[in-house]
Coordinates of N, CA and C in Angstrom, one line a residue:
X226 N -92.2 237.9 54.7 CA -91.5 238.9 55.5 C -92.5 239.4 56.2
X227 N -93.5 239.6 55.8 CA -94.4 240.2 55.6 C -95.0 239.8 57.3
X228 N -95.5 238.6 56.9 CA -96.1 238.1 58.4 C -95.5 238.2 59.3
X229 N -94.3 238.5 59.4 CA -92.9 239.3 60.5 C -93.1 240.6 61.0
X230 N -93.4 241.8 60.2 CA -93.7 242.5 60.1 C -95.0 242.9 60.5
X231 N -95.9 242.4 60.1 CA -97.5 242.4 60.8 C -97.4 242.0 62.3
X232 N -97.0 240.4 62.3 CA -96.2 240.5 63.5 C -96.0 241.2 64.1
X233 N -94.8 242.2 64.2 CA -94.2 243.1 65.0 C -94.7 244.4 64.8
X234 N -96.0 245.3 64.4 CA -96.6 245.8 63.8 C -97.7 246.0 65.4
X235 N -98.0 244.0 65.1 CA -99.5 244.2 65.8 C -98.7 244.3 67.5
X236 N -98.0 244.0 68.0 CA -97.0 243.6 69.5 C -96.7 244.6 69.4
X237 N -96.2 245.3 68.3 CA -96.1 246.6 69.4 C -97.3 248.1 69.5
X238 N -97.7 247.6 68.6 CA -99.2 248.2 69.5 C -99.9 247.7 70.0
X239 N -99.9 246.8 70.6 CA -100.5 246.1 72.3 C -99.5 246.5 73.2
X240 N -98.2 247.0 72.8 CA -97.7 246.8 73.8 C -97.1 248.4 74.3
X241 N -98.3 249.7 73.3 CA -98.2 251.3 73.7 C -99.7 251.2 74.2
X242 N -100.9 249.9 73.8 CA -102.3 250.3 74.2 C -101.7 250.2 76.5
X243 N -101.1 248.5 75.9 CA -101.3 247.9 77.6 C -100.2 249.2 78.3
X244 N -98.9 250.1 77.4 CA -99.0 250.9 78.7 C -98.8 252.6 79.1
X245 N -100.3 252.0 78.0 CA -100.4 253.3 77.7 C -102.0 253.2 79.1
X246 N -103.0 252.4 79.1 CA -103.6 251.4 79.8 C -103.1 251.9 81.4
X247 N -101.9 251.2 81.3 CA -101.5 251.4 83.0 C -101.3 252.4 83.4
X248 N -100.3 253.6 81.3 CA -100.6 254.8 83.1 C -101.8 255.2 83.5
X249 N -103.2 255.2 82.4 CA -104.3 256.0 82.0 C -104.5 254.8 84.0
X250 N -104.1 253.7 84.0 CA -105.6 253.3 85.0 C -104.0 252.9 86.7
X251 N -103.2 252.9 86.8 CA -101.7 252.7 87.7 C -101.8 251.2 88.2
X252 N -103.1 250.3 86.8 CA -103.1 248.6 87.0 C -101.9 248.3 86.9
X253 N -101.0 247.3 87.6 CA -100.4 246.9 87.5 C -99.8 245.4 86.7
X254 N -102.0 245.1 86.6 CA -101.8 243.9 85.6 C -101.5 244.5 84.0
X255 N -101.9 246.2 83.6 CA -101.2 246.2 82.6 C -99.9 246.3 81.9
X256 N -99.0 246.5 83.0 CA -97.7 247.3 82.7 C -97.0 245.3 83.1
X257 N -98.2 243.8 83.2 CA -97.0 243.1 83.3 C -98.3 243.0 81.7
X258 N -98.9 242.7 81.5 CA -99.0 242.3 80.2 C -98.4 243.2 78.9
X259 N -98.2 244.6 79.2 CA -97.3 245.3 78.1 C -95.9 244.9 78.1
X260 N -95.4 244.1 79.3 CA -94.0 243.4 79.5 C -93.4 242.0 78.9
X261 N -95.3 240.8 79.0 CA -95.3 240.3 78.2 C -94.8 240.6 76.7
X262 N -95.8 241.1 76.6 CA -95.7 241.6 75.1 C -94.3 242.6 74.5
X263 N -94.2 242.5 74.8 CA -93.0 243.3 74.8 C -91.6 241.8 74.4
X264 N -92.1 240.9 75.3 CA -90.7 239.8 75.5 C -90.9 239.3 74.4
X265 N -92.6 239.0 73.5 CA -92.7 238.9 72.5 C -92.4 239.2 71.7
X266 N -92.3 240.0 71.5 CA -91.7 240.9 70.3 C -90.6 240.9 69.5
X267 N -89.9 241.5 71.0 CA -88.0 240.9 71.5 C -88.1 238.9 70.2
X268 N -88.6 237.8 70.5 CA -88.0 236.6 70.3 C -88.8 236.8 69.1
X269 N -90.4 237.3 68.1 CA -90.6 237.3 66.8 C -89.3 237.6 65.7
X270 N -88.6 239.5 67.1 CA -87.7 240.2 66.1 C -86.2 239.3 65.8
X271 N -85.2 237.7 66.9 CA -85.1 237.7 66.9 C -84.7 236.3 66.4
X272 N -85.8 236.1 65.9 CA -86.1 235.2 65.2 C -86.3 235.3 63.3
X273 N -86.8 237.2 63.2 CA -86.4 236.9 61.5 C -85.5 237.6 61.7
X274 N -84.6 238.3 62.4 CA -82.7 237.9 62.3 C -82.1 236.9 61.9
X275 N -83.2 236.0 63.0 CA -82.9 234.4 62.9 C -82.5 233.7 61.2
X276 N -84.0 234.3 60.7 CA -83.5 233.8 59.7 C -83.3 234.8 58.3
X277 N -83.2 235.6 58.4 CA -81.7 236.7 57.3 C -80.4 235.9 57.3
X278 N -80.6 236.1 59.2 CA -79.4 234.8 58.9 C -78.7 233.7 57.7
X279 N -80.6 233.0 58.6 CA -80.0 231.4 57.8 C -80.0 232.2 56.5
X280 N -80.6 233.1 55.6 CA -81.1 232.7 54.2 C -80.3 233.5 52.7
X281 N -79.0 233.9 54.2 CA -77.1 234.6 53.3 C -76.2 233.6 53.9
X282 N -77.0 232.2 54.6 CA -75.3 231.7 54.7 C -76.1 230.4 53.7
X283 N -76.9 230.1 53.9 CA -77.3 229.1 52.7 C -76.7 229.3 51.3
X284 N -76.2 230.1 50.7 CA -75.8 230.7 49.9 C -73.8 229.9 50.0
X285 N -73.6 229.6 51.2 CA -72.8 229.1 51.3 C -71.8 227.9 51.6
X286 N -72.8 227.0 51.6 CA -74.2 226.0 51.2 C -73.7 224.9 50.4

């Protein structure tokens, strides 16, 4: 589970830095990169919660 925390932290920092660069420069490529990073952060978060649910469900099998 530490891997997921590390991934979410790295993706979160990447998102914040990209949005900061978009704010400072006004270049749309930074906003697009930030949205891509946010998309992957959501995917990682869904995988994390999916694994938690599967671990709980394994008790009932």
